[in-house]
mmCIF file of C-alpha atoms in Angstrom:
data_model
loop_
_atom_site.group_PDB
_atom_site.id
_atom_site.type_symbol
_atom_site.label_atom_id
_atom_site.label_comp_id
_atom_site.label_asym_id
_atom_site.label_seq_id
_atom_site.Cartn_x
_atom_site.Cartn_y
_atom_site.Cartn_z
ATOM 1 C CA MET A 1 131.780 119.883 92.914
ATOM 2 C CA ARG A 2 128.386 118.327 92.294
ATOM 3 C CA ARG A 3 127.599 114.925 93.768
ATOM 4 C CA SER A 4 125.029 112.481 92.451
ATOM 5 C CA LEU A 5 122.722 110.497 94.664
ATOM 6 C CA PHE A 6 122.306 106.858 93.852
ATOM 7 C CA LEU A 7 119.384 104.968 95.318
ATOM 8 C CA VAL A 8 119.972 101.368 96.233
ATOM 9 C CA LEU A 9 116.784 99.326 96.306
ATOM 10 C CA MET A 10 116.954 96.067 98.184
ATOM 11 C CA ILE A 11 114.249 93.592 99.011
ATOM 12 C CA SER A 12 115.148 91.489 101.986
ATOM 13 C CA ALA A 13 115.271 87.727 101.555
ATOM 14 C CA ALA A 14 112.779 87.684 104.418
ATOM 15 C CA GLY A 15 110.453 89.694 102.202
ATOM 16 C CA LEU A 16 110.596 87.037 99.503
ATOM 17 C CA ALA A 17 109.296 84.065 101.470
ATOM 18 C CA LEU A 18 108.772 81.869 98.454
ATOM 19 C CA SER A 19 107.702 78.903 100.546
ATOM 20 C CA ALA A 20 104.700 80.950 101.682
ATOM 21 C CA GLY A 21 104.130 82.151 98.118
ATOM 22 C CA ILE A 22 104.609 85.856 98.899
ATOM 23 C CA GLU A 23 106.621 88.200 96.685
ATOM 24 C CA VAL A 24 107.273 91.897 97.367
ATOM 25 C CA MET A 25 108.290 94.488 94.788
ATOM 26 C CA ILE A 26 109.191 98.060 95.708
ATOM 27 C CA ILE A 27 107.463 100.372 93.221
ATOM 28 C CA GLU A 28 108.333 103.728 94.829
ATOM 29 C CA PRO A 29 110.915 105.116 94.829
ATOM 30 C CA GLY A 30 112.108 104.014 91.428
ATOM 31 C CA PRO A 31 115.694 102.955 90.709
ATOM 32 C CA GLY A 32 118.045 105.927 90.727
ATOM 33 C CA GLN A 33 115.380 108.299 92.046
ATOM 34 C CA PHE A 34 116.767 111.211 94.067
ATOM 35 C CA LEU A 35 115.573 110.997 97.684
ATOM 36 C CA ILE A 36 115.603 113.925 100.054
ATOM 37 C CA GLY A 37 113.223 115.025 102.793
ATOM 38 C CA GLU A 38 109.828 113.322 102.982
ATOM 39 C CA VAL A 39 109.333 110.601 100.352
ATOM 40 C CA THR A 40 106.696 108.007 99.538
ATOM 41 C CA LEU A 41 107.656 104.342 99.872
ATOM 42 C CA ALA A 42 105.348 101.904 98.112
ATOM 43 C CA ALA A 43 105.303 98.174 97.418
ATOM 44 C CA GLU A 44 103.184 95.649 95.561
ATOM 45 C CA VAL A 45 102.647 92.141 96.865
ATOM 46 C CA THR A 46 101.714 89.014 94.968
ATOM 47 C CA GLY A 47 101.069 85.563 96.297
ATOM 48 C CA ASP A 48 98.617 83.131 97.768
ATOM 49 C CA GLU A 49 98.646 84.315 101.379
ATOM 50 C CA GLU A 50 96.685 87.204 102.852
ATOM 51 C CA ILE A 51 98.991 90.047 103.917
ATOM 52 C CA GLU A 52 98.839 91.412 107.458
ATOM 53 C CA ARG A 53 101.229 94.301 106.803
ATOM 54 C CA ILE A 54 104.200 95.507 104.799
ATOM 55 C CA ALA A 55 107.039 96.949 106.888
ATOM 56 C CA PHE A 56 109.298 99.511 105.214
ATOM 57 C CA TYR A 57 112.890 100.272 106.211
ATOM 58 C CA VAL A 58 115.277 103.015 105.108
ATOM 59 C CA ASP A 59 118.958 102.492 105.806
ATOM 60 C CA GLY A 60 118.087 99.670 108.213
ATOM 61 C CA GLU A 61 115.715 101.798 110.310
ATOM 62 C CA PHE A 62 111.968 101.137 110.515
ATOM 63 C CA ALA A 63 110.173 103.790 108.441
ATOM 64 C CA GLY A 64 106.558 102.654 108.791
ATOM 65 C CA ALA A 65 104.049 99.955 107.921
ATOM 66 C CA ALA A 66 100.978 99.696 105.719
ATOM 67 C CA THR A 67 98.161 97.230 106.410
ATOM 68 C CA GLU A 68 96.161 97.407 103.182
ATOM 69 C CA PRO A 69 96.699 98.122 99.504
ATOM 70 C CA PRO A 70 97.968 100.357 98.224
ATOM 71 C CA TYR A 71 100.890 99.618 100.552
ATOM 72 C CA ARG A 72 102.402 103.103 101.022
ATOM 73 C CA VAL A 73 104.042 105.096 103.785
ATOM 74 C CA LEU A 74 105.684 108.503 104.021
ATOM 75 C CA ALA A 75 109.242 108.507 105.347
ATOM 76 C CA ASP A 76 111.669 111.315 106.117
ATOM 77 C CA VAL A 77 115.092 110.385 104.728
ATOM 78 C CA GLY A 78 116.772 113.603 105.848
ATOM 79 C CA LEU A 79 118.407 116.381 103.887
ATOM 80 C CA GLU A 80 121.827 114.853 103.237
ATOM 81 C CA ASN A 81 122.841 114.066 99.673
ATOM 82 C CA ILE A 82 123.675 110.390 100.283
ATOM 83 C CA ALA A 83 122.606 107.024 98.907
ATOM 84 C CA HIS A 84 119.774 105.280 100.744
ATOM 85 C CA GLN A 85 118.825 101.631 101.055
ATOM 86 C CA VAL A 86 115.099 100.854 100.950
ATOM 87 C CA LYS A 87 113.677 97.507 102.078
ATOM 88 C CA ALA A 88 110.108 96.159 102.284
ATOM 89 C CA ILE A 89 109.124 93.029 104.201
ATOM 90 C CA ALA A 90 105.705 91.414 103.812
ATOM 91 C CA HIS A 91 104.154 89.793 106.877
ATOM 92 C CA GLY A 92 101.492 87.205 106.104
ATOM 93 C CA VAL A 93 98.553 86.501 108.414
ATOM 94 C CA SER A 94 100.025 83.054 109.157
ATOM 95 C CA GLY A 95 103.172 84.725 110.499
ATOM 96 C CA SER A 96 105.278 84.068 107.399
ATOM 97 C CA ARG A 97 107.678 86.737 106.147
#
């Protein structure tokens, strides 16, 4: 029996600190993209505040951080055929998230 892998993309509410004017959008992986082994995680940030770093999480575990555009990290999601949850949190230089 063949199983499909569904990718769940989630951006944490902490990553959308609208009061600080920061918005984060995960651009890699794309919705429904099959994830296995080492994958690229990437995000774009818009807003008025300078970004200190973008922290990436896979299934609730820290996967890495990027400090300058393009905000990308490589993460190993393992070899199991399961759904994964990807999250990106922007940290502004003022400490906002």
